[in-house]
Structures are given as C-alpha cells and as structure tokens.
PDB file of C-alpha atoms in Angstrom:
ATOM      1  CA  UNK A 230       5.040 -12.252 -97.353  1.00 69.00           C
ATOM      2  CA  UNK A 231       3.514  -9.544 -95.757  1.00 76.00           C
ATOM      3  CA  UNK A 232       5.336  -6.326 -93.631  1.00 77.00           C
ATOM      4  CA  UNK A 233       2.362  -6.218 -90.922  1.00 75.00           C
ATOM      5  CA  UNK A 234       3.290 -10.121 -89.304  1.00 76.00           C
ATOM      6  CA  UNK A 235       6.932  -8.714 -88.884  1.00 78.00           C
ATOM      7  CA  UNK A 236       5.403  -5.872 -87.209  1.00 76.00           C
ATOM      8  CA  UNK A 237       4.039  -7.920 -84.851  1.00 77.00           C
ATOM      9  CA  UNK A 238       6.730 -10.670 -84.596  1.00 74.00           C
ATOM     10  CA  UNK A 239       9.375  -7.740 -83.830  1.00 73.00           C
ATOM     11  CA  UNK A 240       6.888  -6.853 -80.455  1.00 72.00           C
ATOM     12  CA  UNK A 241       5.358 -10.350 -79.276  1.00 68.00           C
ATOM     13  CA  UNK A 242       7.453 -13.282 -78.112  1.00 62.00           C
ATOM     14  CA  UNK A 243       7.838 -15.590 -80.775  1.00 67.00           C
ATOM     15  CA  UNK A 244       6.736 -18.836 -80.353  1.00 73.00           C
ATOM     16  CA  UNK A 245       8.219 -22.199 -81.494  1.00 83.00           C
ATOM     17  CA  UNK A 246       5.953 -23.161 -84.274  1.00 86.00           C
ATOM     18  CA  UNK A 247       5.574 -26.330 -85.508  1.00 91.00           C
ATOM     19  CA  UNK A 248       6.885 -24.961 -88.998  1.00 90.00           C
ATOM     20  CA  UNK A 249       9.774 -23.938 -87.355  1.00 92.00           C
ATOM     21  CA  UNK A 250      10.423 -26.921 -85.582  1.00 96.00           C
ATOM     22  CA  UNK A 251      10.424 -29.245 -88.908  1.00 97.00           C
ATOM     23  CA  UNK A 252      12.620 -26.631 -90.698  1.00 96.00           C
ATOM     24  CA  UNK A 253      14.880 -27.359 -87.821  1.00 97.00           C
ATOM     25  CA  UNK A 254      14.418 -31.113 -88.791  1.00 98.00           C
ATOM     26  CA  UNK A 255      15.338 -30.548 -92.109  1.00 98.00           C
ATOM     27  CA  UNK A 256      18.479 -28.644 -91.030  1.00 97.00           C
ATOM     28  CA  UNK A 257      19.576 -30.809 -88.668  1.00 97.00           C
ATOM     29  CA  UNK A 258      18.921 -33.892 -91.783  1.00 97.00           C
ATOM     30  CA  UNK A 259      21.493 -31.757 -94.062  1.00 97.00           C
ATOM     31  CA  UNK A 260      24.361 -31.634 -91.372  1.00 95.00           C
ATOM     32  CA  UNK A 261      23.962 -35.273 -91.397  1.00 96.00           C
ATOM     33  CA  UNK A 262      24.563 -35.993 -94.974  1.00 95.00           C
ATOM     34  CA  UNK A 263      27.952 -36.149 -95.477  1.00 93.00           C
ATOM     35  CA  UNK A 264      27.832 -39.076 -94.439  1.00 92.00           C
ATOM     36  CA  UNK A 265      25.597 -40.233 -97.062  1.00 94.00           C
ATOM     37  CA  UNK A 266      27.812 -38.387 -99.608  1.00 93.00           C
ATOM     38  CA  UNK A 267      30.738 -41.400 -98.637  1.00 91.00           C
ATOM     39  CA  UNK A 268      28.666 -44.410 -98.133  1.00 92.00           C
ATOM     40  CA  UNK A 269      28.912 -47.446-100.202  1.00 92.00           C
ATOM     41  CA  UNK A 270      25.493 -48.290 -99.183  1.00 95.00           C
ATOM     42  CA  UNK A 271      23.524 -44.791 -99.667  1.00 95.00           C
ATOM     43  CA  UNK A 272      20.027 -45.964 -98.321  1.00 96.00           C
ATOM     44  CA  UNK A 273      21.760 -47.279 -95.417  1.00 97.00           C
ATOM     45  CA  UNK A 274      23.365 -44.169 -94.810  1.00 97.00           C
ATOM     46  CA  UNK A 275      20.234 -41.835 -95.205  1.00 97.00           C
ATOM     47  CA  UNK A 276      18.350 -43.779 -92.636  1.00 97.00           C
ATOM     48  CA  UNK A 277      20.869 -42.935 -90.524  1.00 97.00           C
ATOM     49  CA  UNK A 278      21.459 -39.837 -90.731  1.00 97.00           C
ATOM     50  CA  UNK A 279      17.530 -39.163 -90.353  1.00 98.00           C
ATOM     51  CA  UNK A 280      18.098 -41.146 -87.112  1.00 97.00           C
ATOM     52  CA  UNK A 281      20.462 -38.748 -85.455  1.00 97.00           C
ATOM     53  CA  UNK A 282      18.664 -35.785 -87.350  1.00 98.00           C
ATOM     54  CA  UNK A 283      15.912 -36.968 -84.451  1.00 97.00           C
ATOM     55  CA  UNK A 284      17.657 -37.466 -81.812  1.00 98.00           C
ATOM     56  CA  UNK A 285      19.573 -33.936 -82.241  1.00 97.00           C
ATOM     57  CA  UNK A 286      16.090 -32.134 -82.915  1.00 97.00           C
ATOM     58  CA  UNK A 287      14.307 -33.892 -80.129  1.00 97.00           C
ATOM     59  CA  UNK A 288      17.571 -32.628 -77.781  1.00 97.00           C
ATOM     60  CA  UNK A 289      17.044 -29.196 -78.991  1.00 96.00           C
ATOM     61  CA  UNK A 290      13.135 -28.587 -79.076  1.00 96.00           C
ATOM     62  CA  UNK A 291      11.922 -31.494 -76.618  1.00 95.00           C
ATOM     63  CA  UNK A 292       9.612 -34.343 -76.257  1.00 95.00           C
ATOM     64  CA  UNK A 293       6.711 -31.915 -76.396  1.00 95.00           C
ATOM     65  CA  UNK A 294       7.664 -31.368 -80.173  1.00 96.00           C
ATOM     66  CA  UNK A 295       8.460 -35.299 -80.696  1.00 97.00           C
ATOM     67  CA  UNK A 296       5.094 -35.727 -82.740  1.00 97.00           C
ATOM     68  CA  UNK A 297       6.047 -32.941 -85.058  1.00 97.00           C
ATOM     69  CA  UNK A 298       9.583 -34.000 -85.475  1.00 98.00           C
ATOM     70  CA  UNK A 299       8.664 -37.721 -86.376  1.00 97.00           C
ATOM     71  CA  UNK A 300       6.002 -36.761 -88.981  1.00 97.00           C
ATOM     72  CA  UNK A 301       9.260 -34.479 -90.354  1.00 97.00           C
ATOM     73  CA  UNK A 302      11.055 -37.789 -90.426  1.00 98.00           C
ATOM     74  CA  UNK A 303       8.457 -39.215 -92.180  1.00 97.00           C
ATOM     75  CA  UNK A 304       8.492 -36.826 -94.434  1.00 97.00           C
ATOM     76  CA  UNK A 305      11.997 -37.099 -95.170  1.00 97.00           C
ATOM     77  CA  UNK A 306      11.829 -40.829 -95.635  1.00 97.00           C
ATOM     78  CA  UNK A 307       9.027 -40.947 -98.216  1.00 97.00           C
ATOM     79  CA  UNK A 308      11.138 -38.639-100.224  1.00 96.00           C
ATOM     80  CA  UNK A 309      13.970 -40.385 -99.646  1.00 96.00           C
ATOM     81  CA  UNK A 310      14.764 -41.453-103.709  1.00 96.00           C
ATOM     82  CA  UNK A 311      14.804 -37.573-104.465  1.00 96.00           C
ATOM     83  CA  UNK A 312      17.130 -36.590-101.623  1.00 97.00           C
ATOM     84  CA  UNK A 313      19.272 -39.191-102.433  1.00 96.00           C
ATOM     85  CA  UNK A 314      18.647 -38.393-106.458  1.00 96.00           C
ATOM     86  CA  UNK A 315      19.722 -34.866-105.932  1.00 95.00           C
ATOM     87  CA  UNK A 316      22.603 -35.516-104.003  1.00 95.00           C
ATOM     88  CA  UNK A 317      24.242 -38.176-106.618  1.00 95.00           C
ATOM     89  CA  UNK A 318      23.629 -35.560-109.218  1.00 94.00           C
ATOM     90  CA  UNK A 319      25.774 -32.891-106.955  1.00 94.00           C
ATOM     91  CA  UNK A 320      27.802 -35.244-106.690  1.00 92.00           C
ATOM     92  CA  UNK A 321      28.149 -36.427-110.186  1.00 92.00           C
ATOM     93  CA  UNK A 322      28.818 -32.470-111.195  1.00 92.00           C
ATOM     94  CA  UNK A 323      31.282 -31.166-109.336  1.00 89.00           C
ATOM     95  CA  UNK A 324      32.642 -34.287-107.578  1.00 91.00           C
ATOM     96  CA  UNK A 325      32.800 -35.589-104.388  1.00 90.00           C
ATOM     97  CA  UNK A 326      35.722 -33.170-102.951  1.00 90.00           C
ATOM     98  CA  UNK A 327      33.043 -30.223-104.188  1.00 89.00           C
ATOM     99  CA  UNK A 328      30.079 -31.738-102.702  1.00 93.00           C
ATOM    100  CA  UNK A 329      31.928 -32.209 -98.905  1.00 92.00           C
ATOM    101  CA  UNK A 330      32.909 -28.642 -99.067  1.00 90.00           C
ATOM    102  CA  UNK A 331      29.599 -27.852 -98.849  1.00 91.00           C
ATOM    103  CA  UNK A 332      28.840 -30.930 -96.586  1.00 91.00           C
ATOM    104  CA  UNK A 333      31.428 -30.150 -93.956  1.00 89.00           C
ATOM    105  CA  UNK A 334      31.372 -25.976 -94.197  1.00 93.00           C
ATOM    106  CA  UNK A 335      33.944 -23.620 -92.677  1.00 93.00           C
ATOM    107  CA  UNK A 336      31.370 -23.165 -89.895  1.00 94.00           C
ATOM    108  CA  UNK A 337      27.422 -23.538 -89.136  1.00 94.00           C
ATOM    109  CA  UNK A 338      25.300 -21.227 -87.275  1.00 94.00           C
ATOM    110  CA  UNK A 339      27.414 -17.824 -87.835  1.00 94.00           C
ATOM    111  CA  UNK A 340      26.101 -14.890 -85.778  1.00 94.00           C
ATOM    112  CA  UNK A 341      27.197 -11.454 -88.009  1.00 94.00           C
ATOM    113  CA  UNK A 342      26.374  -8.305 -87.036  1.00 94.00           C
ATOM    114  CA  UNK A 343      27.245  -4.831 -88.619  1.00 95.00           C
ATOM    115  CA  UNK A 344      26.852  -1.240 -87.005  1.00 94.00           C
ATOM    116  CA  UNK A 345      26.961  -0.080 -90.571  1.00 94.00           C
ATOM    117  CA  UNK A 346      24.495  -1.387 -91.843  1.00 95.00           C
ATOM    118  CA  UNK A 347      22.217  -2.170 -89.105  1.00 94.00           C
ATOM    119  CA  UNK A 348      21.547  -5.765 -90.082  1.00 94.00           C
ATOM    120  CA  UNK A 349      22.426  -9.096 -88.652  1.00 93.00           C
ATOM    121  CA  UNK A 350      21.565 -12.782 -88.615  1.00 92.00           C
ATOM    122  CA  UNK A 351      22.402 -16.258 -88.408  1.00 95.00           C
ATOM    123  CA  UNK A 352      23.998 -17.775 -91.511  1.00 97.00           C
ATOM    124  CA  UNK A 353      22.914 -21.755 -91.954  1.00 97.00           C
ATOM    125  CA  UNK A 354      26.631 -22.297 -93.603  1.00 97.00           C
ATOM    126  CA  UNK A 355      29.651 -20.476 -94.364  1.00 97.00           C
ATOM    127  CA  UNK A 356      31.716 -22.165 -97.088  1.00 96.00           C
ATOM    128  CA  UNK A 357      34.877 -21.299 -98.934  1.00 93.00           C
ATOM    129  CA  UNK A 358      34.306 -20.628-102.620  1.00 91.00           C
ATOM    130  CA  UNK A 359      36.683 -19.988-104.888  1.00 89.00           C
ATOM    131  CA  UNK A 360      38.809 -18.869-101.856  1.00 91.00           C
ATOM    132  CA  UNK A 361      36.204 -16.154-101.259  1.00 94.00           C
ATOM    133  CA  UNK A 362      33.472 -17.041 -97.908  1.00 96.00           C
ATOM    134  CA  UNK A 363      30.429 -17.486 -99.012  1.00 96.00           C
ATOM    135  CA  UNK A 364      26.667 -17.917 -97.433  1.00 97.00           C
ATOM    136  CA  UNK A 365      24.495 -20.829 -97.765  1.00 97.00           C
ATOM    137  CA  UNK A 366      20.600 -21.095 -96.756  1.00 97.00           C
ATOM    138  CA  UNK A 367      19.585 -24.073 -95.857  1.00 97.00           C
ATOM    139  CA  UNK A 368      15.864 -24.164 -96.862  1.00 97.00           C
ATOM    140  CA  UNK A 369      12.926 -26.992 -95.943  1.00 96.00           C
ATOM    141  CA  UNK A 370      11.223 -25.440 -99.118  1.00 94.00           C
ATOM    142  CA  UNK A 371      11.136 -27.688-102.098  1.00 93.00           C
ATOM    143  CA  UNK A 372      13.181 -26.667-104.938  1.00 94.00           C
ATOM    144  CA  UNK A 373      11.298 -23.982-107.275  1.00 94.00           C
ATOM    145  CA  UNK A 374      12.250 -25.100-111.179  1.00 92.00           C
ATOM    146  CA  UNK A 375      14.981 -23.192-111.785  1.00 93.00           C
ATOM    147  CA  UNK A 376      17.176 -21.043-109.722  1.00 94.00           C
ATOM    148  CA  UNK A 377      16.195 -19.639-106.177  1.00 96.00           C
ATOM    149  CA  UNK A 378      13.154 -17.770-104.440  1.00 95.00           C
ATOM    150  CA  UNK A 379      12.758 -14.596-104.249  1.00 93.00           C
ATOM    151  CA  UNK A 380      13.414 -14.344-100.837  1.00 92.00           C
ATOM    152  CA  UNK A 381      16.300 -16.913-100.604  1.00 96.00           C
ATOM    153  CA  UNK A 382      17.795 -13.957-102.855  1.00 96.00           C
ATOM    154  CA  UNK A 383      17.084 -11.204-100.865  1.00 95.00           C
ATOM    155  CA  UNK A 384      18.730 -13.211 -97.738  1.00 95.00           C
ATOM    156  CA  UNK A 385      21.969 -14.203 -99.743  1.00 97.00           C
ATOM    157  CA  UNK A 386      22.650 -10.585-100.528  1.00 97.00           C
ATOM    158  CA  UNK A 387      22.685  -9.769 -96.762  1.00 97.00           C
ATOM    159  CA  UNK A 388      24.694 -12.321 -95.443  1.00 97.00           C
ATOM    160  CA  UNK A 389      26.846 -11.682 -98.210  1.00 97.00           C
ATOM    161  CA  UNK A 390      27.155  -7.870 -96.914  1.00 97.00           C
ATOM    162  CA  UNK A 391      27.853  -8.993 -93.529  1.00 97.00           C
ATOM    163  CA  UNK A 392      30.530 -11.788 -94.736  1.00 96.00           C
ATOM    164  CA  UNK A 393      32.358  -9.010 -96.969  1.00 96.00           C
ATOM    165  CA  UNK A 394      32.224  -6.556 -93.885  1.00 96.00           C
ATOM    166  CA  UNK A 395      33.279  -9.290 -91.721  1.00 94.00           C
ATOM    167  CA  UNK A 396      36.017 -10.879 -93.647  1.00 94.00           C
ATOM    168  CA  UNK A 397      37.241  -7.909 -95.993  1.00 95.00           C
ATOM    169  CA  UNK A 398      36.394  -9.888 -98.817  1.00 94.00           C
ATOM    170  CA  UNK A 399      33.998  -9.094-101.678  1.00 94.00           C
ATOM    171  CA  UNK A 400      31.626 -11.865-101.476  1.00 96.00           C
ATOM    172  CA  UNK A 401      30.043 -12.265-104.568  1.00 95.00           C
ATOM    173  CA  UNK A 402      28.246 -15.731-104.569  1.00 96.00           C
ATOM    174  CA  UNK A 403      25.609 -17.286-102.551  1.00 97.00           C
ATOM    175  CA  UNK A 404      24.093 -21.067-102.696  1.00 97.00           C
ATOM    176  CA  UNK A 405      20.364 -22.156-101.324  1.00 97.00           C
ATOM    177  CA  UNK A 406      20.352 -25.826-100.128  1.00 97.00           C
ATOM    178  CA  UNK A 407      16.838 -27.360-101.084  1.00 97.00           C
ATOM    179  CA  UNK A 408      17.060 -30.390 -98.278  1.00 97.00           C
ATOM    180  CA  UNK A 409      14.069 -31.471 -99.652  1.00 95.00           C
ATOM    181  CA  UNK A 410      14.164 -32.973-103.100  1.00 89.00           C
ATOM    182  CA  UNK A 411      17.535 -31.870-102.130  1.00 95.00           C
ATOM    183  CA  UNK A 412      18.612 -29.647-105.025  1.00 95.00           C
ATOM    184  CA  UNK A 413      22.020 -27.069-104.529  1.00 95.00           C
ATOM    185  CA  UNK A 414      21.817 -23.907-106.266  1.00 96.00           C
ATOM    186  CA  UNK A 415      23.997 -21.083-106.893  1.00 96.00           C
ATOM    187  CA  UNK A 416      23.088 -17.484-107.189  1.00 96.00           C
ATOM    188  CA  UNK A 417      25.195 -14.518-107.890  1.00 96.00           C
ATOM    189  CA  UNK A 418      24.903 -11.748-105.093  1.00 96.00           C
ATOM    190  CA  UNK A 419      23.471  -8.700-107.506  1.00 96.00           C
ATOM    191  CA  UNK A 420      23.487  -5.083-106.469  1.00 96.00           C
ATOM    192  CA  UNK A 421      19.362  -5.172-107.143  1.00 97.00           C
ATOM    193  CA  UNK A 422      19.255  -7.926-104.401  1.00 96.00           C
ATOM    194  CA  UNK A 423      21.175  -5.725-102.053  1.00 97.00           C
ATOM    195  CA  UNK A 424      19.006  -2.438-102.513  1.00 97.00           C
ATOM    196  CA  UNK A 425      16.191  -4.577-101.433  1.00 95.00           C
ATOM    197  CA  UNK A 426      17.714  -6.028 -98.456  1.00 95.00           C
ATOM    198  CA  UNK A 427      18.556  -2.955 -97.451  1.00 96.00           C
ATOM    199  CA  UNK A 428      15.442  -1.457 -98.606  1.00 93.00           C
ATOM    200  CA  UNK A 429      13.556  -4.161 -96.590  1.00 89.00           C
ATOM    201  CA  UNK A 430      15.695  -2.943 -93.403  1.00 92.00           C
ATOM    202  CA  UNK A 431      14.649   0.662 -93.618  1.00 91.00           C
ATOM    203  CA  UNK A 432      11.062  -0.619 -93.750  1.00 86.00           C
ATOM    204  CA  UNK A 433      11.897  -2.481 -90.215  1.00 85.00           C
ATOM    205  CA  UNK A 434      13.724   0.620 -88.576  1.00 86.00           C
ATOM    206  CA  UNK A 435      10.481   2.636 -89.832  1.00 84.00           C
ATOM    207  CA  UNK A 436       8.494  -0.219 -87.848  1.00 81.00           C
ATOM    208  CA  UNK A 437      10.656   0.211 -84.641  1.00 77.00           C
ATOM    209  CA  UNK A 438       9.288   3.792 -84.826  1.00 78.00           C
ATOM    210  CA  UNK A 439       5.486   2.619 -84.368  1.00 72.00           C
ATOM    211  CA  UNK A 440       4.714   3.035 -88.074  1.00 75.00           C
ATOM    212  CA  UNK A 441       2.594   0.639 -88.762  1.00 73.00           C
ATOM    213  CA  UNK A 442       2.394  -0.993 -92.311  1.00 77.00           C
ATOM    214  CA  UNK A 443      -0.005  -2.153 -94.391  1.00 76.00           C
ATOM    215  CA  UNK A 444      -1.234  -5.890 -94.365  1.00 75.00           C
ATOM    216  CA  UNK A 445      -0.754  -8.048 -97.437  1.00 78.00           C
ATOM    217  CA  UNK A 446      -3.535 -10.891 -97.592  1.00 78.00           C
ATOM    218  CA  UNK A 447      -3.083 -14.229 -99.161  1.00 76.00           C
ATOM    219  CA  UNK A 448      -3.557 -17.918 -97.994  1.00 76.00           C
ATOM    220  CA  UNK A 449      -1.006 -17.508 -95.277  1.00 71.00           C
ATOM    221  CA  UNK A 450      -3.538 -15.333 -93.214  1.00 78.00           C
ATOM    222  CA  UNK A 451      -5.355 -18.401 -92.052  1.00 71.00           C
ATOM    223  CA  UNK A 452      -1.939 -19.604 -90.055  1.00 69.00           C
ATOM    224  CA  UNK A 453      -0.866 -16.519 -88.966  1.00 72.00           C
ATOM    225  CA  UNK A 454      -2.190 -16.051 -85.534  1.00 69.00           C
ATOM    226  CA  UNK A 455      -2.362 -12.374 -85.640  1.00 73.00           C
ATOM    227  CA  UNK A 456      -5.476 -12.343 -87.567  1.00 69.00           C
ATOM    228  CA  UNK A 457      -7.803 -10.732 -84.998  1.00 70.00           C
ATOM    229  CA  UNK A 458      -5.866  -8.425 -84.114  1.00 72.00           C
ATOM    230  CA  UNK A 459      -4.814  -7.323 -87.921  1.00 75.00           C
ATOM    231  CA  UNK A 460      -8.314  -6.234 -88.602  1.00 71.00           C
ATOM    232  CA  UNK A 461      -8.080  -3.567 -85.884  1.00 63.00           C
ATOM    233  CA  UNK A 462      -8.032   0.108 -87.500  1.00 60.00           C
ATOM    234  CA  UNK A 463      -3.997   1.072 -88.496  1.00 54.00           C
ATOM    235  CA  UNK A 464      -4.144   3.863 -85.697  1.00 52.00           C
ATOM    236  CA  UNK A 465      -5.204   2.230 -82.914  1.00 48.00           C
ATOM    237  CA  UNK A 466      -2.992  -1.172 -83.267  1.00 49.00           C
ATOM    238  CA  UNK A 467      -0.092   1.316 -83.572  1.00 53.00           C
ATOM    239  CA  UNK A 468      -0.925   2.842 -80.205  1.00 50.00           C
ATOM    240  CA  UNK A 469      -1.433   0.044 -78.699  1.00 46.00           C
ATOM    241  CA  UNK A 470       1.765  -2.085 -79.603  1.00 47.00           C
ATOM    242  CA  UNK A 471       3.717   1.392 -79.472  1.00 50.00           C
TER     243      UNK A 471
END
C-alpha cells in the first residue's frame, strides 16, 4: 500500500494489531476445516471448528486479545452459509480427495530463506500439486470477483522462488485461500510477478540504507499509526530513524 509504513515497520517493533490478531483467527478457522470437509452434518462441524479456532488463537495471542478474537468468531459465524457455500463448491469441483490436499497440506508455517535472492518468509501452506510443491496464502480478505489481488500475486511468486530454490523444483503454480466467503483460487506464478517481487526487494535493501521513500496516501493513513511522524520533512525522518 504504501513503501514509507514498511520503512518504518522494518525500524520500530511491531506491534500485535488487532488486524493481525483476527487474520490469525481466520487462519487458525482454515486449519480447522477439514473437518468440515468430512462431516455428515456440515453446520455442526463449522461450529466446531470455530470453537477450537478460539481456543488455539486465545493460546497463542492471550486473554488480552479475547475481545478481538470473539468478535472474529462472530464474524465467522454470521458468514457461516458462504464459508460453508464455498467449500461444497471446492468440493463439488475437484472432489473431496482434491479438497483435503489442500485441507491437510504437506506442512504449515514454512520458514524459507535464500542467500540468493535475499528474500524470505513464512508460507501459510505448502501443498503438493501435480507432484510439484506449491505455496498457498491463506488470506482473511474477502474474495475479489475473479482471480487474486494484486498483492496475493506478488507474494505467490516469492514463495514460489524460495520453494523452487528449496526443493529443486520449478514451481509454477500458486493458490490464495479466501477463508472468508471461503473461495480457493489458483494463479499461475508469471515471470512479471517475479520482477516485481524482486523489484519490491531492491526497494527494501535501498530502505535498509536510510533512503527514505515516498509516502502513498489513501484511507489506510487514518490506521496507520505513523501518521505524525510521516509528515516530518524526508531528510530529517531519515536521520533520525538512520
């Protein structure tokens, strides 16, 4: 959204936000669902799993964050028909053996890293497609109309860099899990989505030098917390957080 609050993220402590912690919900929700997938009694099932998606983010984040986690429940509960929707359509497509192998994933939480490149992160899931590993994001974004975000692109392309490093493999495919209005779609890692990733990583490493970028302002200026001190003159915020 805009290079200036990664600027700052990349030299303050980042705090657990309260859009962080429901996207953790929302995470937690989609690790639960394979249970849903199997159940004779689907409704059942979901409340369930929303249940233990709870418990498991109250466990991780604390009690302190219990108020934001419950309204994430909430959440998830009045949309429970689409969730549910979504996932009987997946289901309907490309069967239930294709819908657990995203459900129950090679692994969750992958940590790659590459000297080469200079870029890392956390994959949500690692599945096996087409006998190739592939990257999924698990997103707390609705589903836009067709296809993926922008972004969601962008990240698919470097976790698919660091799988094919990783693995030897030439992974070519990427999925985005919409949890809610839960929606699964595919995109094809392009070599325009790479450039940017890595275009968006020499923009960092020119950050870690103290070069300050410029701000992009839109809505999301009013949450951002750096506001204050984004309206301080270019040069001097760079000495200062040098």
């Amino acid at each position: 959204m805009c290079p200036r609050l990664v600027y700052f993220q990349r030299r303050c402590a980042r705090d657990v936000t309260d859009s962080g912690v429901r996207a953790g919900f929302f995470k937690a929700l989609s690790h639960e669902l394979s249970q849903v997938v199997q159940s004779t009694c689907p409704e059942a099932s979901f409340e369930e799993a929303v249940t233990r998606a709870c418990a498991d983010s109250i466990s991780v984040y604390g009690t302190l964050y219990e108020p934001v986690i419950s309204g994430a429940a909430q959440e998830a509960r009045g949309i429970s028909d689409k969730i549910l929707g979504g996932v009987a359509r997946e289901k309907g497509g490309s069967g239930e053996d294709g819908l657990m192998n995203l459900m129950r994933p090679v692994s969750i939480g992958v940590n790659a890293y590459s000297d080469r490149l200079r870029i890392s992160g956390t994959i949500d899931k690692v599945i096996q497609h087409g006998g190739i590993h592939a990257p999924v994001v698990i997103s707390a974004s609705g589903p836009p109309e067709t296809g993926v975000y922008a972004s969601d692109r962008i990240r698919l392309a470097a976790y698919a860099m660091l799988l094919s490093e990783k693995f030897g493999e030439q992974c070519t495919w990427g999925a985005v899990e919409y949890v809610p209005g839960w929606s699964l779609r595919w995109a094809e890692i392009r070599y325009e989505d790479k450039r940017k990733a890595l275009y968006a990583r020499n923009r960092i490493l020119d950050m870690d030098k103290g070069r300050m970028p410029e701000a992009v302002r839109g809505k999301w200026c009013t949450g951002c917390g750096h506001d204050s001190a984004c309206s301080v003159k270019p040069s001097l915020l760079g000495s200062i957080f040098r």
